[in-house]
CSV table of C-alpha atoms in Angstrom, one decimal:
chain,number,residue,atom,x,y,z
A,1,UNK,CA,12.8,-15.6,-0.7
A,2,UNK,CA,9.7,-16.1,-2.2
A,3,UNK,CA,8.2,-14.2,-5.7
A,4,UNK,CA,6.3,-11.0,-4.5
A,5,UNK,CA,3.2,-12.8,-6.9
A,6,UNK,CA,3.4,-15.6,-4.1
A,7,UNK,CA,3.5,-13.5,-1.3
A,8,UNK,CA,0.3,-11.6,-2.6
A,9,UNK,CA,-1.4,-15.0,-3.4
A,10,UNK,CA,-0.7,-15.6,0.3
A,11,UNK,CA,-1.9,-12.8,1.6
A,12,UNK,CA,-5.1,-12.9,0.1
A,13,UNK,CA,-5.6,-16.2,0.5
A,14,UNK,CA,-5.0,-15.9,4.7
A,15,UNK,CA,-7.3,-12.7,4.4
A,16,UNK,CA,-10.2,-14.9,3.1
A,17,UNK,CA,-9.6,-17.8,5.9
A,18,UNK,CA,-9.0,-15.2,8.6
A,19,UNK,CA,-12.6,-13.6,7.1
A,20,UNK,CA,-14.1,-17.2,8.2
A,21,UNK,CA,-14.6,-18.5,4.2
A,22,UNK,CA,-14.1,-21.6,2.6
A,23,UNK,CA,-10.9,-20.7,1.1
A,24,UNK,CA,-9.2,-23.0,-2.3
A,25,UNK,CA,-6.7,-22.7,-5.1
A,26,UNK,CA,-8.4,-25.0,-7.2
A,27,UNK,CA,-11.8,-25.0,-7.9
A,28,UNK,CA,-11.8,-29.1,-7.8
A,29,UNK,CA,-10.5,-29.5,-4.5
A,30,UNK,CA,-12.6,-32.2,-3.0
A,31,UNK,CA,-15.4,-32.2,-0.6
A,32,UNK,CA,-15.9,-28.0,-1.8
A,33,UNK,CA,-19.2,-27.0,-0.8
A,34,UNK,CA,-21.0,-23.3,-1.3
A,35,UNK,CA,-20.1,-20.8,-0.4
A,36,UNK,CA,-16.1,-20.7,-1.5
A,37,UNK,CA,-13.4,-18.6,-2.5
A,38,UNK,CA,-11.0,-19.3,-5.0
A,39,UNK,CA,-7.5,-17.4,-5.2
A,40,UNK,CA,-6.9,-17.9,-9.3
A,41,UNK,CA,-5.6,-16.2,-12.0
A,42,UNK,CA,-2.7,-13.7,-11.6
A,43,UNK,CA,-0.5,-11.6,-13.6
A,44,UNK,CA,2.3,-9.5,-12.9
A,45,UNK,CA,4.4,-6.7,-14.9
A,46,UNK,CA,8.1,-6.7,-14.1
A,47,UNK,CA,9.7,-2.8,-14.5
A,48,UNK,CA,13.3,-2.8,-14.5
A,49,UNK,CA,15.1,0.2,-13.5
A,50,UNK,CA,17.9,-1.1,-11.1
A,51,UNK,CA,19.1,-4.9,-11.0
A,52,UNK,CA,18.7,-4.8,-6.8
A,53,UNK,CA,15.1,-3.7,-7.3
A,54,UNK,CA,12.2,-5.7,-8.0
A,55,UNK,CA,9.1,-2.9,-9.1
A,56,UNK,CA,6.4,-3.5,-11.2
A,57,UNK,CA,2.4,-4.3,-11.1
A,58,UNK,CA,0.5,-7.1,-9.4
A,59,UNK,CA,-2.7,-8.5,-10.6
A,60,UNK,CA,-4.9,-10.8,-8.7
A,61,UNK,CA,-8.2,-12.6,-9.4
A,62,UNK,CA,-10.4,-13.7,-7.0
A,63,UNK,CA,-13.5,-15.7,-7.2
A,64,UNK,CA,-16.4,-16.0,-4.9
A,65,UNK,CA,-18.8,-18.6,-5.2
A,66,UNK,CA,-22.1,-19.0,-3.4
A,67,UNK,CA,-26.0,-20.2,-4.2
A,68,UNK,CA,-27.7,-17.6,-5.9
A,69,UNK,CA,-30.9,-17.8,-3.1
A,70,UNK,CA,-28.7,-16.1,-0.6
A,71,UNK,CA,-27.6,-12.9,-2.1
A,72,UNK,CA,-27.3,-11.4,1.6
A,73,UNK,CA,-24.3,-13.6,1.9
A,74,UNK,CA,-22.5,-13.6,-1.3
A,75,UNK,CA,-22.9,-9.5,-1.4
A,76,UNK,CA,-21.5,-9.5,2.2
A,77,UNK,CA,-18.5,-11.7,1.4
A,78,UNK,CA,-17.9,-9.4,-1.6
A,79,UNK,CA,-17.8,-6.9,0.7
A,80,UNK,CA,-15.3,-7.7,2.8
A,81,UNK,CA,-13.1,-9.4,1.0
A,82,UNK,CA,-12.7,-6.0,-1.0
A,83,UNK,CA,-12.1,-4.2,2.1
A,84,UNK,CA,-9.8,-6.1,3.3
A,85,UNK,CA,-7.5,-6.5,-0.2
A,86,UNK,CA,-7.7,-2.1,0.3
A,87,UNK,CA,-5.8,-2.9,3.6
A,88,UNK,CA,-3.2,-4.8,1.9
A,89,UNK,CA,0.2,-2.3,2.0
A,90,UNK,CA,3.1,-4.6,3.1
A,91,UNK,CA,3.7,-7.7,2.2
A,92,UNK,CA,6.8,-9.6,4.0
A,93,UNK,CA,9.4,-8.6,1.5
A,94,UNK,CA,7.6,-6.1,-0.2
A,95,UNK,CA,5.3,-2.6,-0.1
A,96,UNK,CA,2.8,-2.2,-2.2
A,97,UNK,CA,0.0,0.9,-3.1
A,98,UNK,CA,-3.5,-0.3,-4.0
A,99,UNK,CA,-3.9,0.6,-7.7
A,100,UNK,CA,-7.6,-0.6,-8.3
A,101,UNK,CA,-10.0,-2.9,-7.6
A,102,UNK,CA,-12.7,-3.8,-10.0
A,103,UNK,CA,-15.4,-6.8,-8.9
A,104,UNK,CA,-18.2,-7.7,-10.5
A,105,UNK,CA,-21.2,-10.4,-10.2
A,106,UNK,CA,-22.8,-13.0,-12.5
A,107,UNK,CA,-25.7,-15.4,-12.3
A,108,UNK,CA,-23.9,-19.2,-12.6
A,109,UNK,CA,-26.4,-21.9,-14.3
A,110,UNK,CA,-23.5,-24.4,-15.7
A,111,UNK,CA,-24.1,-26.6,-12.6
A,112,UNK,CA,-27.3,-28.3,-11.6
A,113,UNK,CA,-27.6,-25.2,-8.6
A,114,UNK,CA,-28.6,-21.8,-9.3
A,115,UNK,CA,-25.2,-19.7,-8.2
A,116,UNK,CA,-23.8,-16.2,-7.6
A,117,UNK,CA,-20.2,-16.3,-9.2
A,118,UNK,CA,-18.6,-12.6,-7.9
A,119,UNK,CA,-15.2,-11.9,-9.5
A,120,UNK,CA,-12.4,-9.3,-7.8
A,121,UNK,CA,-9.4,-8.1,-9.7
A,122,UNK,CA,-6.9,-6.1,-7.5
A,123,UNK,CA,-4.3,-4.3,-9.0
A,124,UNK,CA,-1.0,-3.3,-6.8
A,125,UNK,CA,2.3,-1.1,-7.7
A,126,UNK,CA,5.2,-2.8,-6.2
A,127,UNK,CA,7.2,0.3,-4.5
């Protein structure tokens, strides 16, 4: 059976192809082109209260990269990449409650293109 941290990685990462995006786990996968989404950094807080049960807190990063001349797009694919991770209640071994999401958006010059760098953490209670 697979960690509930993989099974949320998984299910936001099908979200986002199923949405139609570029989707990656690393940011240097080749041939990547704007606009992408990257599935990265997660965390997760273990609770134990029972040895049979697995409860705790999920935390999941998501990055979403596109040029900065086409805000339309990158605001949209914000969008609905938030309302979909809202969705999120079962995963295949698992339930989970929607504790927050938090996103935010930065300007990007570190490359030679002018980019929009949008960052979503989602937070879930395992139940």
């Amino acid at each position: 059976m697979q960690s509930p941290q993989l099974q949320l990685f998984n299910e936001l990462f099908n979200r986002s192809l199923a949405l139609g995006y570029q989707t990656v786990e690393y940011q240097k996968d080749s041939g990547l082109s704007y606009p992408f989404v990257h599935i990265g950094e997660r965390v997760n807080e273990d609770i134990i209260n029972n040895k049979q049960v697995i409860t705790g807190r999920l935390l999941q990063t998501v990055h979403v990269w596109a040029y900065a001349h086409n805000r339309s797009l990158f605001d949209e694919m914000m969008f609905r990449l938030q309302n979909e991770f809202r969705k999120i209640t079962r995963l295949p071994n698992y339930y989970l409650k929607l504790e927050g999401l938090n996103a935010n958006d930065m300007y990007d010059n570190t490359t030679s293109d002018d980019l929009l760098h949008g960052v979503i953490e989602v937070e879930y209670r395992l139940l």
